[in-house]
CSV table of C-alpha atoms in Angstrom, one decimal:
chain,number,residue,atom,x,y,z
U,176,SER,CA,-85.7,29.2,-18.4
U,177,THR,CA,-82.0,29.9,-19.1
U,178,ALA,CA,-81.3,30.4,-15.4
U,179,ALA,CA,-83.2,27.2,-14.5
U,180,LEU,CA,-81.2,25.3,-17.1
U,181,ALA,CA,-77.9,26.6,-15.9
U,182,GLN,CA,-78.8,25.8,-12.3
U,183,ASP,CA,-79.7,22.2,-13.3
U,184,SER,CA,-76.4,21.8,-15.1
U,185,MET,CA,-74.5,22.8,-12.0
U,186,THR,CA,-76.4,20.5,-9.7
U,187,PRO,CA,-74.3,17.4,-8.8
U,188,LYS,CA,-75.6,14.2,-10.4
U,189,MET,CA,-76.4,11.4,-8.0
U,190,ALA,CA,-74.4,8.2,-8.5
U,191,VAL,CA,-76.4,5.5,-10.2
U,192,PRO,CA,-76.5,2.6,-7.7
U,193,PRO,CA,-75.2,-0.8,-8.9
U,194,ARG,CA,-77.7,-3.3,-10.1
U,195,SER,CA,-77.3,-5.2,-6.8
U,196,ALA,CA,-75.9,-4.2,-3.4
U,197,TYR,CA,-74.1,-7.5,-3.2
U,198,GLY,CA,-72.0,-7.2,-6.3
U,199,ASP,CA,-72.4,-7.2,-10.1
U,200,GLY,CA,-73.4,-10.8,-10.2
U,201,GLY,CA,-76.5,-10.5,-7.9
U,202,GLY,CA,-77.5,-11.4,-4.3
U,203,ALA,CA,-77.2,-15.2,-4.5
U,204,GLU,CA,-74.6,-17.8,-5.6
U,205,VAL,CA,-74.1,-21.5,-6.1
U,206,PHE,CA,-70.7,-23.1,-5.5
U,207,VAL,CA,-68.8,-26.4,-5.9
U,208,THR,CA,-65.6,-27.3,-4.1
U,209,ALA,CA,-63.1,-30.1,-3.8
U,210,PHE,CA,-61.8,-30.8,-0.3
U,211,ALA,CA,-59.5,-32.9,1.9
U,212,LEU,CA,-60.5,-34.4,5.2
U,213,LEU,CA,-57.9,-34.3,7.9
U,214,PRO,CA,-59.3,-35.9,11.0
U,215,THR,CA,-57.9,-35.7,14.5
U,216,GLN,CA,-57.7,-38.5,17.0
U,217,ALA,CA,-60.1,-39.0,19.9
U,218,THR,CA,-59.6,-41.2,23.0
U,219,GLY,CA,-62.1,-42.3,25.6
U,220,ASN,CA,-63.2,-45.4,27.5
U,221,GLY,CA,-60.0,-47.1,26.6
U,222,ILE,CA,-60.7,-46.7,22.9
U,223,SER,CA,-58.7,-44.6,20.4
U,224,GLU,CA,-60.6,-43.6,17.3
U,225,GLN,CA,-59.3,-41.8,14.2
U,226,ALA,CA,-60.6,-41.7,10.7
U,227,THR,CA,-58.3,-42.0,7.7
U,228,LYS,CA,-57.5,-39.0,5.5
U,229,ALA,CA,-59.6,-38.6,2.4
U,230,GLY,CA,-60.9,-36.3,-0.3
U,231,GLY,CA,-64.3,-35.4,-1.4
U,232,GLY,CA,-66.6,-32.8,-3.0
U,233,SER,CA,-69.3,-30.4,-1.9
U,234,ALA,CA,-72.0,-28.1,-3.5
U,235,GLY,CA,-74.0,-25.4,-1.9
U,236,TYR,CA,-76.1,-22.2,-2.1
U,237,ARG,CA,-75.3,-18.8,-0.5
U,238,PHE,CA,-77.9,-16.1,-0.2
U,239,HIS,CA,-76.7,-12.5,0.7
U,240,LEU,CA,-78.8,-10.7,3.2
U,241,ARG,CA,-76.5,-7.6,3.1
U,242,PRO,CA,-73.2,-6.8,1.4
U,243,SER,CA,-71.4,-8.2,4.5
U,244,SER,CA,-73.8,-10.9,5.6
U,245,ALA,CA,-75.0,-14.2,4.0
U,246,LEU,CA,-76.6,-17.5,4.8
U,247,GLU,CA,-75.2,-20.7,3.3
U,248,GLY,CA,-76.4,-24.3,2.9
U,249,ARG,CA,-74.0,-27.1,1.9
U,250,TYR,CA,-73.9,-30.8,1.1
U,251,GLY,CA,-70.6,-32.6,1.1
U,252,PHE,CA,-69.7,-36.2,0.3
U,253,SER,CA,-66.6,-38.4,0.8
U,254,ARG,CA,-65.5,-41.8,1.9
U,255,ASN,CA,-62.9,-43.0,4.4
U,256,SER,CA,-62.5,-45.6,7.1
U,257,GLN,CA,-63.2,-45.2,10.8
U,258,LYS,CA,-60.4,-47.0,12.8
U,259,TYR,CA,-60.8,-48.0,16.4
U,260,THR,CA,-57.8,-49.2,18.5
U,261,ILE,CA,-58.8,-51.4,21.4
U,262,GLY,CA,-55.8,-52.8,23.2
U,263,ASP,CA,-53.6,-54.4,20.5
U,264,THR,CA,-56.4,-54.7,18.0
U,265,VAL,CA,-57.5,-52.3,15.3
U,266,TYR,CA,-61.0,-52.4,13.8
U,267,SER,CA,-61.6,-50.7,10.5
U,268,ILE,CA,-65.1,-49.6,9.3
U,269,PRO,CA,-65.2,-48.2,5.7
U,270,VAL,CA,-67.9,-45.5,5.5
U,271,TYR,CA,-69.5,-43.1,3.1
U,272,GLN,CA,-69.6,-39.8,5.0
U,273,SER,CA,-72.0,-37.0,4.2
U,274,GLU,CA,-72.2,-33.4,5.6
U,275,ILE,CA,-75.4,-31.4,5.6
U,276,SER,CA,-74.8,-28.0,7.1
U,277,GLY,CA,-75.9,-24.4,7.4
U,278,SER,CA,-73.7,-21.4,8.1
U,279,TYR,CA,-73.7,-17.7,8.7
U,280,VAL,CA,-71.1,-15.9,6.5
U,281,TYR,CA,-69.5,-12.5,7.4
U,282,THR,CA,-67.5,-10.8,4.6
U,283,PHE,CA,-65.1,-8.1,5.6
U,284,GLY,CA,-62.2,-6.0,4.2
U,285,LYS,CA,-63.4,-6.2,0.6
U,286,THR,CA,-61.2,-5.0,-2.2
U,287,HIS,CA,-61.9,-5.0,-5.9
U,288,ARG,CA,-60.5,-8.5,-6.4
U,289,VAL,CA,-60.4,-10.2,-3.0
U,290,GLN,CA,-63.2,-10.8,-0.5
U,291,PRO,CA,-62.2,-12.5,2.8
U,292,PHE,CA,-64.9,-14.0,5.0
U,293,LEU,CA,-65.6,-15.8,8.2
U,294,LEU,CA,-68.3,-18.5,8.8
U,295,GLY,CA,-69.9,-20.5,11.5
U,296,GLY,CA,-72.8,-22.8,11.9
U,297,GLY,CA,-73.9,-26.4,12.4
U,298,GLY,CA,-75.5,-29.4,10.9
U,299,ILE,CA,-75.1,-33.2,10.8
U,300,LEU,CA,-72.6,-35.8,9.7
U,301,LEU,CA,-74.0,-39.0,8.3
U,302,PHE,CA,-71.9,-42.1,8.5
U,303,SER,CA,-73.0,-45.0,6.2
U,304,PRO,CA,-70.9,-48.2,6.7
U,305,THR,CA,-70.1,-50.0,3.5
U,306,ASN,CA,-67.8,-52.6,2.0
U,307,TYR,CA,-66.3,-50.5,-0.8
U,308,ALA,CA,-62.9,-51.8,0.3
U,309,GLY,CA,-64.1,-55.4,0.7
U,310,THR,CA,-65.5,-57.2,3.7
U,311,GLY,CA,-63.7,-55.2,6.4
U,312,ASP,CA,-60.0,-54.6,6.2
U,313,SER,CA,-57.8,-57.7,5.9
U,314,ALA,CA,-54.9,-55.9,7.7
U,315,VAL,CA,-57.1,-55.3,10.8
U,316,GLY,CA,-60.2,-56.6,12.5
U,317,ALA,CA,-62.9,-57.4,9.9
U,318,ALA,CA,-65.7,-56.4,12.2
U,319,PRO,CA,-66.0,-54.6,15.5
U,320,PRO,CA,-66.4,-56.5,18.8
U,321,ALA,CA,-69.9,-57.7,19.7
U,322,TYR,CA,-70.8,-57.7,16.0
U,323,GLY,CA,-70.1,-60.7,13.8
U,324,GLY,CA,-71.2,-59.4,10.4
U,325,SER,CA,-69.5,-57.4,7.7
U,326,SER,CA,-69.2,-53.6,8.0
U,327,SER,CA,-72.0,-53.0,5.5
U,328,GLY,CA,-74.4,-54.7,8.0
U,329,LEU,CA,-73.8,-52.0,10.6
U,330,PRO,CA,-76.5,-49.3,10.8
U,331,ARG,CA,-76.1,-45.8,9.5
U,332,GLN,CA,-75.5,-43.2,12.2
U,333,THR,CA,-76.1,-39.4,12.3
U,334,LYS,CA,-74.0,-37.1,14.5
U,335,PRO,CA,-74.8,-33.4,15.2
U,336,MET,CA,-71.9,-31.2,14.5
U,337,PHE,CA,-70.8,-27.6,14.7
U,338,LEU,CA,-68.4,-25.8,12.3
U,339,TYR,CA,-66.3,-22.7,11.9
U,340,GLY,CA,-63.8,-21.4,9.4
U,341,ALA,CA,-62.5,-18.7,7.1
U,342,GLY,CA,-61.9,-18.2,3.4
U,343,ALA,CA,-61.5,-15.8,0.6
U,344,ASP,CA,-63.0,-15.2,-2.8
U,345,LEU,CA,-60.8,-14.1,-5.7
U,346,ARG,CA,-62.9,-12.3,-8.3
U,347,LEU,CA,-62.4,-13.8,-11.8
U,348,SER,CA,-65.3,-11.9,-13.5
U,349,SER,CA,-68.6,-10.2,-12.5
U,350,ARG,CA,-70.2,-13.5,-12.0
U,351,LEU,CA,-67.5,-16.0,-11.2
U,352,ASN,CA,-65.2,-16.3,-8.1
U,353,PHE,CA,-62.4,-18.6,-7.2
U,354,ARG,CA,-62.8,-19.7,-3.6
U,355,VAL,CA,-60.4,-21.1,-1.0
U,356,GLU,CA,-61.6,-22.1,2.5
U,357,PHE,CA,-60.4,-23.8,5.7
U,358,ARG,CA,-63.2,-25.2,7.9
U,359,ALA,CA,-63.2,-27.2,11.1
U,360,LEU,CA,-66.1,-29.7,11.9
U,361,GLY,CA,-66.6,-30.9,15.4
U,362,SER,CA,-68.7,-33.9,16.5
U,363,LYS,CA,-68.8,-36.9,18.7
U,364,THR,CA,-67.1,-40.0,17.2
U,365,PRO,CA,-69.5,-42.5,15.6
U,366,ASP,CA,-70.0,-45.9,17.3
U,367,PHE,CA,-72.7,-47.4,15.0
U,368,GLY,CA,-74.7,-48.6,18.0
U,369,VAL,CA,-71.8,-50.8,19.2
U,370,THR,CA,-71.1,-50.2,22.9
U,371,ALA,CA,-67.5,-51.4,22.6
U,372,LEU,CA,-66.8,-48.6,20.1
U,373,GLN,CA,-68.2,-45.7,22.2
U,374,THR,CA,-65.4,-43.2,23.1
U,375,GLY,CA,-67.8,-40.5,24.4
U,376,SER,CA,-65.3,-38.0,23.0
U,377,PHE,CA,-65.4,-35.1,20.5
U,378,ALA,CA,-63.1,-35.2,17.4
U,379,PHE,CA,-62.4,-32.5,14.8
U,380,ILE,CA,-62.1,-32.8,11.1
U,381,TYR,CA,-60.1,-30.1,9.4
U,382,VAL,CA,-61.3,-29.4,5.8
U,383,PRO,CA,-59.2,-27.3,3.4
U,384,SER,CA,-61.0,-26.8,0.1
U,385,ALA,CA,-60.9,-24.9,-3.2
U,386,GLY,CA,-63.6,-24.3,-5.8
U,387,VAL,CA,-65.7,-21.8,-7.8
U,388,ALA,CA,-68.8,-19.8,-7.0
U,389,PHE,CA,-71.2,-18.5,-9.6
U,390,HIS,CA,-73.2,-15.4,-8.9
U,391,PHE,CA,-76.7,-14.7,-10.3
């Protein structure tokens, strides 16, 4: 008995695994961010289109498959104006813009406090014309060509999009991270069913953001 007890005391103890392989906070998280929209210009069919810069917010859910892999779903909302230059005339269409997307997230180079990641995926951008700035824009054309009503009378339009980006989490506690990201969203420009506004071109929206993620 004494020999067995001595042998047991000399046997190395196995490390107790953490409560979750994905961190102290668990294998899932919810997050909220504030972002800026920085659109690029697109040109085609004699039309130049560029949305105005704007801000917005998003919320989402990230589920960790492995310590380095996760799936993410996100909804974002903002409002801006889509501006079309045709010859010497500029037409402005105020819109509410929504993002519904899914992404694969790869985390690498983790340290105790910082967790950088890459992401890529796709989804849709939903453009909803409105008159939040009044009936059109008094400084430019109040309505696009071949359409005589106000901007809010134009139909909503959905555009498929792809996205990619990078970011990092700064650990504030076992359950709370501060998150910074930079994403790029690519899609065809909206035309709201008006032939005279069809550029047939892709445009990118660059989206820097900052927020918090809560693990559970």
